[in-house]
């Protein structure tokens, strides 16, 4: 019967994806690039782990679990790679291996005591296990008790074994499974055979290429047909990257890839025009990009709301609405996109009128509404190109809040203009619908904008709708999800007694499309190289052959 | 569970089965949190009848700003806005769980929000009634009477009447008259008598050695502190405020000190969580009293009633001894030894409209929506008509908040209260479901979902 303090109902305050919107992007990438995830950057691991799985099945020290076996073999593999090439990148456990070797630089032997190179029970294999199943290198037993290496995996394992067959380590590997130390020269020799960077010179190169490009699996770019294996899409996406490399004037970074897919269907985009066989993949990746910058735009609005709250004691949503109306002026919009909108109060305009003003100011030819939007969608040079607006928003920050807010709004408005003409029956539109109401699907956003446009709803009411339903409510629901799942408190604002107050900053980010990892793998496979003088990438002979095989195969 | 150990409110809600009804009173509400954290747990425990009384202003915020966060309002629980006069708040914070053989009362300072239930520094008291533990019955009965009074005076919703009636039928112990009142614990509200009047009566002119005040809000002139000093004449007043967070006027506090009020200020020791708890500790030679609940140290909370421009508040008064009994609430890490000047606490100024502030110019709405329900194909609205309407007004429309909006013509005649029955467009069921009383929203699902079911 005594008054008591209450305890917090959360256990941690860490998290990510605070609006809970990025899951859809992950689904798209899982579909288009199923054999690669962000923590699997090096192609050679597929062969190495296949070999380990086969070796364990064949023979391992009595009583050893697979975890113990893999940690010993990977430890030696890691040390061999570090000793062979100190600057190796993408090596699982690199920091621990490099530090360990540093302690024994002048010693002839190195103790095998770095079992803690990664915390994961199965070392680096934990990261690759899922994608190796996807790539059909490993399969579960029919009785679902354990796994087995498939014929494809066994071929890859054999190729890796062939690569290191001449080394002392290979011959005495079972001794080293239980040894306390290993000689440096044994590691150096093993490194010359197993180095991550030397895949292109080894027998496992072509089997790895065949495995990643899944030449034996049909091409299946329609996400609505769930009965099809998505494995063939590895070939489509990797082929798309090769296709871009055939026309590359600059290194193929993630940003360049995003710009190319956003504009690849524009006839006035000289930097990249896709091979016709790859159009289905361009459409899918384009939808990924639209979804990603849509999410970015909502995160930007969220960051802006938090930034506004940060500067004040506590405040109401109503006052925020007035603030937005004051800040989001024609001047701010004009300055952001170098337009000349009429100097009327944007908030008071109907959404339809505002969008028409934008089209007028951007020089879109006059005509029927959908015609104008179609024309816009075909132009990479228009200031209303959502990719261009995104790049302006990404280059701005909250130090210039009027530009930031204007760019955030314009990003969403121009995205609507771009998407409103897309055929709803297309395969790519499937991704616009993905996520439903819970993840604020693109289709829901487009429909909401369309309804407001057709019903003469004002721009101000549209902002309020977006801030209320897509930002504040979405953050609340996402935070409660995280609280339910792992008792995390990820709220970035506090809502108390009708007032909002600031808790912590937020920021807008893009999701990870795994493109960098995919390009790294193409480099590992020596499908392209970079001219050291011009820094321009170009396809190798093997790259050309592979690209042709993809394009021609896809035609079939 | 220790009588002093910190309380996990959500666990306390779900600790037992056997409750049929949950009644909540709160100033503000986060419906997404309620549905996710509270409703889900209690329904899992087969508690199926839920009624929430909430301040009407905060209700309006909730429905307008957070409507996309709610799924079950009007279906799995009833939401009742309580409208006091402008700038007066419906401010109680309690959860009453009732079953035939079991009752639990959680009364404290936290609203029905994520922050109020599990993030802020809040104080709560947890009381149980069972047939084997009957001594708490008077407290539950007093709470139940208050709920019935609130419903009678401000509720008006027929479904809530039915729910309360069923609850009382299933739990007759709520209404069984008893004269055994605990001397050590009392449930108070301020519908008829201000909290300070009641406190003064209990203290009964005993010499107050020390008054300790913990509060997140002070009124502009520190009027409540001045009145506490005048009526109780404590030898010492300790005022504990959270730096950068508490709302108050440091100058007013300094003025009180200059007027020989024995007031010393202490910064609350933990700034990591927002201090929203409210507590008065009154130490006399013979007893120590702890008054805790919803009441801030402000005029509308302590000095007034809803009829005299006050809020509606609920508190528990715990009386015990010795005088250091409640030291567990203010350990050294929360209450530093050294007092500071009021100006050093860095208070937030009370610039925002303060609940309970007098506002002679504020107007009541002409038309108030009291109830909305669908029966068969007829949408019933219960409206309250106040004052006279300009002759320029020739009719009324009900706007259903859909996209596009649906406008239904209403025909009303002059009077104090009417029931209007608008005709519904044939396809309305595809457009609208009710989001509780007085609010429509887009219906993402096509199935009708307007009925409240138990």
PDB file of C-alpha atoms in Angstrom, chain A residues 224-417:
ATOM      1  CA  UNK A 224       4.664 -12.220 -58.309  1.00  0.00           C
ATOM      2  CA  UNK A 225       5.567 -15.703 -59.486  1.00  0.00           C
ATOM      3  CA  UNK A 226       6.688 -17.083 -56.188  1.00  0.00           C
ATOM      4  CA  UNK A 227       7.064 -20.608 -57.544  1.00  0.00           C
ATOM      5  CA  UNK A 228      10.195 -19.588 -59.476  1.00  0.00           C
ATOM      6  CA  UNK A 229      13.634 -19.784 -57.903  1.00  0.00           C
ATOM      7  CA  UNK A 230      15.083 -16.315 -57.443  1.00  0.00           C
ATOM      8  CA  UNK A 231      18.596 -17.692 -57.890  1.00  0.00           C
ATOM      9  CA  UNK A 232      18.581 -16.831 -61.603  1.00  0.00           C
ATOM     10  CA  UNK A 233      18.247 -13.183 -60.633  1.00  0.00           C
ATOM     11  CA  UNK A 234      21.852 -13.220 -59.460  1.00  0.00           C
ATOM     12  CA  UNK A 235      22.736 -13.486 -63.121  1.00  0.00           C
ATOM     13  CA  UNK A 236      20.414 -10.636 -64.026  1.00  0.00           C
ATOM     14  CA  UNK A 237      21.838  -8.254 -61.439  1.00  0.00           C
ATOM     15  CA  UNK A 238      25.477  -9.202 -61.910  1.00  0.00           C
ATOM     16  CA  UNK A 239      24.877  -8.989 -65.664  1.00  0.00           C
ATOM     17  CA  UNK A 240      23.418  -5.520 -65.175  1.00  0.00           C
ATOM     18  CA  UNK A 241      26.584  -4.479 -63.388  1.00  0.00           C
ATOM     19  CA  UNK A 242      28.699  -5.871 -66.218  1.00  0.00           C
ATOM     20  CA  UNK A 243      26.447  -4.046 -68.676  1.00  0.00           C
ATOM     21  CA  UNK A 244      27.063  -0.789 -66.826  1.00  0.00           C
ATOM     22  CA  UNK A 245      30.796  -1.515 -66.815  1.00  0.00           C
ATOM     23  CA  UNK A 246      30.765  -1.872 -70.596  1.00  0.00           C
ATOM     24  CA  UNK A 247      29.679   1.770 -70.801  1.00  0.00           C
ATOM     25  CA  UNK A 248      31.497   3.072 -67.729  1.00  0.00           C
ATOM     26  CA  UNK A 249      33.358   6.346 -67.823  1.00  0.00           C
ATOM     27  CA  UNK A 250      33.980   6.295 -64.099  1.00  0.00           C
ATOM     28  CA  UNK A 251      34.229   3.729 -61.293  1.00  0.00           C
ATOM     29  CA  UNK A 252      30.975   1.908 -60.694  1.00  0.00           C
ATOM     30  CA  UNK A 253      30.148   3.046 -57.191  1.00  0.00           C
ATOM     31  CA  UNK A 254      26.880   2.492 -55.405  1.00  0.00           C
ATOM     32  CA  UNK A 255      25.799   6.077 -56.148  1.00  0.00           C
ATOM     33  CA  UNK A 256      26.588   5.695 -59.836  1.00  0.00           C
ATOM     34  CA  UNK A 257      24.597   2.467 -59.921  1.00  0.00           C
ATOM     35  CA  UNK A 258      21.639   4.204 -58.280  1.00  0.00           C
ATOM     36  CA  UNK A 259      21.768   7.082 -60.759  1.00  0.00           C
ATOM     37  CA  UNK A 260      22.006   4.680 -63.693  1.00  0.00           C
ATOM     38  CA  UNK A 261      19.001   2.604 -62.665  1.00  0.00           C
ATOM     39  CA  UNK A 262      16.959   5.709 -61.886  1.00  0.00           C
ATOM     40  CA  UNK A 263      17.602   7.156 -65.342  1.00  0.00           C
ATOM     41  CA  UNK A 264      18.139   4.059 -67.457  1.00  0.00           C
ATOM     42  CA  UNK A 265      14.664   4.329 -68.962  1.00  0.00           C
ATOM     43  CA  UNK A 266      15.137   7.997 -69.905  1.00  0.00           C
ATOM     44  CA  UNK A 267      15.992   8.469 -73.558  1.00  0.00           C
ATOM     45  CA  UNK A 268      18.113  11.523 -72.768  1.00  0.00           C
ATOM     46  CA  UNK A 269      20.451   9.801 -70.334  1.00  0.00           C
ATOM     47  CA  UNK A 270      23.782   9.282 -72.086  1.00  0.00           C
ATOM     48  CA  UNK A 271      25.708   7.696 -69.231  1.00  0.00           C
ATOM     49  CA  UNK A 272      23.963   4.354 -69.433  1.00  0.00           C
ATOM     50  CA  UNK A 273      21.503   2.665 -71.740  1.00  0.00           C
ATOM     51  CA  UNK A 274      20.798  -0.939 -70.770  1.00  0.00           C
ATOM     52  CA  UNK A 275      20.866  -3.937 -73.048  1.00  0.00           C
ATOM     53  CA  UNK A 276      17.288  -4.794 -73.857  1.00  0.00           C
ATOM     54  CA  UNK A 277      17.569  -8.219 -72.269  1.00  0.00           C
ATOM     55  CA  UNK A 278      18.229  -6.527 -68.958  1.00  0.00           C
ATOM     56  CA  UNK A 279      15.212  -4.202 -68.984  1.00  0.00           C
ATOM     57  CA  UNK A 280      13.239  -6.372 -66.537  1.00  0.00           C
ATOM     58  CA  UNK A 281      16.060  -6.024 -64.040  1.00  0.00           C
ATOM     59  CA  UNK A 282      16.368  -2.315 -64.612  1.00  0.00           C
ATOM     60  CA  UNK A 283      12.665  -1.983 -63.809  1.00  0.00           C
ATOM     61  CA  UNK A 284      13.058  -3.958 -60.581  1.00  0.00           C
ATOM     62  CA  UNK A 285      16.107  -2.043 -59.431  1.00  0.00           C
ATOM     63  CA  UNK A 286      14.456   1.210 -60.407  1.00  0.00           C
ATOM     64  CA  UNK A 287      11.590   0.384 -58.061  1.00  0.00           C
ATOM     65  CA  UNK A 288      14.154  -0.399 -55.387  1.00  0.00           C
ATOM     66  CA  UNK A 289      15.642   3.039 -55.912  1.00  0.00           C
ATOM     67  CA  UNK A 290      12.245   4.765 -55.805  1.00  0.00           C
ATOM     68  CA  UNK A 291      11.345   2.954 -52.637  1.00  0.00           C
ATOM     69  CA  UNK A 292      14.709   3.841 -51.145  1.00  0.00           C
ATOM     70  CA  UNK A 293      14.539   7.551 -51.877  1.00  0.00           C
ATOM     71  CA  UNK A 294      10.891   7.604 -50.792  1.00  0.00           C
ATOM     72  CA  UNK A 295      12.052   6.177 -47.465  1.00  0.00           C
ATOM     73  CA  UNK A 296      14.879   8.698 -47.453  1.00  0.00           C
ATOM     74  CA  UNK A 297      12.389  11.518 -47.964  1.00  0.00           C
ATOM     75  CA  UNK A 298      10.258  10.363 -45.043  1.00  0.00           C
ATOM     76  CA  UNK A 299      13.342  10.042 -42.865  1.00  0.00           C
ATOM     77  CA  UNK A 300      14.285  13.563 -43.881  1.00  0.00           C
ATOM     78  CA  UNK A 301      10.872  14.840 -42.746  1.00  0.00           C
ATOM     79  CA  UNK A 302      11.325  12.940 -39.492  1.00  0.00           C
ATOM     80  CA  UNK A 303      14.797  14.433 -38.982  1.00  0.00           C
ATOM     81  CA  UNK A 304      13.374  17.857 -39.667  1.00  0.00           C
ATOM     82  CA  UNK A 305      10.619  17.397 -37.105  1.00  0.00           C
ATOM     83  CA  UNK A 306      13.184  16.307 -34.493  1.00  0.00           C
ATOM     84  CA  UNK A 307      15.442  19.218 -35.408  1.00  0.00           C
ATOM     85  CA  UNK A 308      12.538  21.614 -34.913  1.00  0.00           C
ATOM     86  CA  UNK A 309      11.715  20.031 -31.557  1.00  0.00           C
ATOM     87  CA  UNK A 310      15.325  20.190 -30.448  1.00  0.00           C
ATOM     88  CA  UNK A 311      15.339  23.927 -30.578  1.00  0.00           C
ATOM     89  CA  UNK A 312      12.392  24.355 -28.251  1.00  0.00           C
ATOM     90  CA  UNK A 313      11.145  23.417 -24.875  1.00  0.00           C
ATOM     91  CA  UNK A 314       8.157  21.380 -25.987  1.00  0.00           C
ATOM     92  CA  UNK A 315       5.562  22.138 -28.579  1.00  0.00           C
ATOM     93  CA  UNK A 316       2.423  21.030 -30.311  1.00  0.00           C
ATOM     94  CA  UNK A 317       1.827  19.473 -33.704  1.00  0.00           C
ATOM     95  CA  UNK A 318      -0.378  22.418 -34.553  1.00  0.00           C
ATOM     96  CA  UNK A 319       2.503  24.843 -34.032  1.00  0.00           C
ATOM     97  CA  UNK A 320       4.732  22.621 -36.116  1.00  0.00           C
ATOM     98  CA  UNK A 321       2.212  22.839 -38.933  1.00  0.00           C
ATOM     99  CA  UNK A 322       2.351  26.621 -38.780  1.00  0.00           C
ATOM    100  CA  UNK A 323       6.110  26.497 -38.762  1.00  0.00           C
ATOM    101  CA  UNK A 324       6.168  24.318 -41.876  1.00  0.00           C
ATOM    102  CA  UNK A 325       3.779  26.654 -43.635  1.00  0.00           C
ATOM    103  CA  UNK A 326       6.086  29.568 -42.870  1.00  0.00           C
ATOM    104  CA  UNK A 327       9.301  27.830 -43.873  1.00  0.00           C
ATOM    105  CA  UNK A 328       8.165  26.041 -46.996  1.00  0.00           C
ATOM    106  CA  UNK A 329       7.938  29.074 -49.218  1.00  0.00           C
ATOM    107  CA  UNK A 330       8.102  29.419 -53.010  1.00  0.00           C
ATOM    108  CA  UNK A 331      11.494  31.016 -52.490  1.00  0.00           C
ATOM    109  CA  UNK A 332      12.805  27.942 -50.699  1.00  0.00           C
ATOM    110  CA  UNK A 333      11.459  25.672 -53.443  1.00  0.00           C
ATOM    111  CA  UNK A 334      12.801  27.889 -56.198  1.00  0.00           C
ATOM    112  CA  UNK A 335      16.225  28.088 -54.579  1.00  0.00           C
ATOM    113  CA  UNK A 336      16.359  24.341 -54.161  1.00  0.00           C
ATOM    114  CA  UNK A 337      15.581  23.462 -57.757  1.00  0.00           C
ATOM    115  CA  UNK A 338      16.394  26.698 -59.599  1.00  0.00           C
ATOM    116  CA  UNK A 339      12.759  27.107 -60.563  1.00  0.00           C
ATOM    117  CA  UNK A 340      10.564  30.159 -60.722  1.00  0.00           C
ATOM    118  CA  UNK A 341       7.338  29.209 -58.990  1.00  0.00           C
ATOM    119  CA  UNK A 342       4.750  31.937 -58.575  1.00  0.00           C
ATOM    120  CA  UNK A 343       5.103  33.636 -55.214  1.00  0.00           C
ATOM    121  CA  UNK A 344       1.845  32.431 -53.762  1.00  0.00           C
ATOM    122  CA  UNK A 345       1.522  30.749 -50.401  1.00  0.00           C
ATOM    123  CA  UNK A 346       2.222  27.120 -51.233  1.00  0.00           C
ATOM    124  CA  UNK A 347       0.423  25.736 -48.214  1.00  0.00           C
ATOM    125  CA  UNK A 348      -2.856  27.328 -49.240  1.00  0.00           C
ATOM    126  CA  UNK A 349      -2.711  25.983 -52.794  1.00  0.00           C
ATOM    127  CA  UNK A 350      -4.452  22.800 -53.725  1.00  0.00           C
ATOM    128  CA  UNK A 351      -2.025  19.938 -54.187  1.00  0.00           C
ATOM    129  CA  UNK A 352      -3.081  19.647 -57.822  1.00  0.00           C
ATOM    130  CA  UNK A 353      -2.350  23.302 -58.467  1.00  0.00           C
ATOM    131  CA  UNK A 354       1.009  23.114 -56.740  1.00  0.00           C
ATOM    132  CA  UNK A 355       2.047  20.075 -58.768  1.00  0.00           C
ATOM    133  CA  UNK A 356       0.898  21.793 -61.955  1.00  0.00           C
ATOM    134  CA  UNK A 357       2.923  24.859 -60.972  1.00  0.00           C
ATOM    135  CA  UNK A 358       5.958  22.650 -60.509  1.00  0.00           C
ATOM    136  CA  UNK A 359       5.487  21.090 -63.939  1.00  0.00           C
ATOM    137  CA  UNK A 360       5.062  24.528 -65.491  1.00  0.00           C
ATOM    138  CA  UNK A 361       8.117  25.911 -63.741  1.00  0.00           C
ATOM    139  CA  UNK A 362      10.177  22.897 -64.827  1.00  0.00           C
ATOM    140  CA  UNK A 363       9.212  23.517 -68.440  1.00  0.00           C
ATOM    141  CA  UNK A 364       7.118  20.371 -68.901  1.00  0.00           C
ATOM    142  CA  UNK A 365       5.213  20.714 -72.190  1.00  0.00           C
ATOM    143  CA  UNK A 366       1.586  21.659 -71.729  1.00  0.00           C
ATOM    144  CA  UNK A 367      -0.994  18.996 -72.197  1.00  0.00           C
ATOM    145  CA  UNK A 368      -3.140  16.482 -70.409  1.00  0.00           C
ATOM    146  CA  UNK A 369      -2.001  15.680 -66.857  1.00  0.00           C
ATOM    147  CA  UNK A 370      -0.858  12.131 -67.445  1.00  0.00           C
ATOM    148  CA  UNK A 371       0.885  13.103 -70.664  1.00  0.00           C
ATOM    149  CA  UNK A 372       2.877  15.717 -68.768  1.00  0.00           C
ATOM    150  CA  UNK A 373       3.823  13.186 -66.115  1.00  0.00           C
ATOM    151  CA  UNK A 374       4.829  10.680 -68.813  1.00  0.00           C
ATOM    152  CA  UNK A 375       7.072  13.254 -70.407  1.00  0.00           C
ATOM    153  CA  UNK A 376       8.617  13.989 -67.062  1.00  0.00           C
ATOM    154  CA  UNK A 377       9.276  10.309 -66.414  1.00  0.00           C
ATOM    155  CA  UNK A 378      11.235  10.099 -69.678  1.00  0.00           C
ATOM    156  CA  UNK A 379      13.529  13.000 -68.904  1.00  0.00           C
ATOM    157  CA  UNK A 380      16.681  12.626 -66.853  1.00  0.00           C
ATOM    158  CA  UNK A 381      17.463  16.311 -67.257  1.00  0.00           C
ATOM    159  CA  UNK A 382      14.289  17.703 -65.728  1.00  0.00           C
ATOM    160  CA  UNK A 383      14.778  19.470 -62.393  1.00  0.00           C
ATOM    161  CA  UNK A 384      11.815  17.391 -61.201  1.00  0.00           C
ATOM    162  CA  UNK A 385      13.696  14.126 -61.704  1.00  0.00           C
ATOM    163  CA  UNK A 386      13.398  12.493 -58.254  1.00  0.00           C
ATOM    164  CA  UNK A 387      16.962  11.203 -58.445  1.00  0.00           C
ATOM    165  CA  UNK A 388      18.186  14.753 -58.990  1.00  0.00           C
ATOM    166  CA  UNK A 389      16.053  16.041 -56.131  1.00  0.00           C
ATOM    167  CA  UNK A 390      17.339  13.261 -53.909  1.00  0.00           C
ATOM    168  CA  UNK A 391      20.928  14.228 -54.697  1.00  0.00           C
ATOM    169  CA  UNK A 392      20.151  17.831 -53.788  1.00  0.00           C
ATOM    170  CA  UNK A 393      18.556  16.744 -50.536  1.00  0.00           C
ATOM    171  CA  UNK A 394      21.476  14.445 -49.711  1.00  0.00           C
ATOM    172  CA  UNK A 395      23.857  17.332 -50.310  1.00  0.00           C
ATOM    173  CA  UNK A 396      21.958  19.662 -47.990  1.00  0.00           C
ATOM    174  CA  UNK A 397      21.650  19.441 -44.246  1.00  0.00           C
ATOM    175  CA  UNK A 398      19.696  20.850 -41.358  1.00  0.00           C
ATOM    176  CA  UNK A 399      21.999  23.844 -41.103  1.00  0.00           C
ATOM    177  CA  UNK A 400      19.884  25.258 -43.936  1.00  0.00           C
ATOM    178  CA  UNK A 401      16.493  24.065 -42.727  1.00  0.00           C
ATOM    179  CA  UNK A 402      14.413  25.796 -45.393  1.00  0.00           C
ATOM    180  CA  UNK A 403      16.345  24.116 -48.209  1.00  0.00           C
ATOM    181  CA  UNK A 404      16.285  20.790 -46.386  1.00  0.00           C
ATOM    182  CA  UNK A 405      12.552  20.912 -45.831  1.00  0.00           C
ATOM    183  CA  UNK A 406      11.842  22.105 -49.357  1.00  0.00           C
ATOM    184  CA  UNK A 407      14.014  19.361 -50.833  1.00  0.00           C
ATOM    185  CA  UNK A 408      12.319  16.746 -48.637  1.00  0.00           C
ATOM    186  CA  UNK A 409       8.886  17.824 -49.777  1.00  0.00           C
ATOM    187  CA  UNK A 410       9.956  18.095 -53.410  1.00  0.00           C
ATOM    188  CA  UNK A 411      11.465  14.634 -53.284  1.00  0.00           C
ATOM    189  CA  UNK A 412       8.129  13.148 -52.289  1.00  0.00           C
ATOM    190  CA  UNK A 413       6.151  15.348 -54.664  1.00  0.00           C
ATOM    191  CA  UNK A 414       8.346  14.570 -57.650  1.00  0.00           C
ATOM    192  CA  UNK A 415       8.376  10.904 -56.768  1.00  0.00           C
ATOM    193  CA  UNK A 416       4.613  10.969 -56.952  1.00  0.00           C
ATOM    194  CA  UNK A 417       4.754  12.674 -60.358  1.00  0.00           C
TER     195      UNK A 417
END
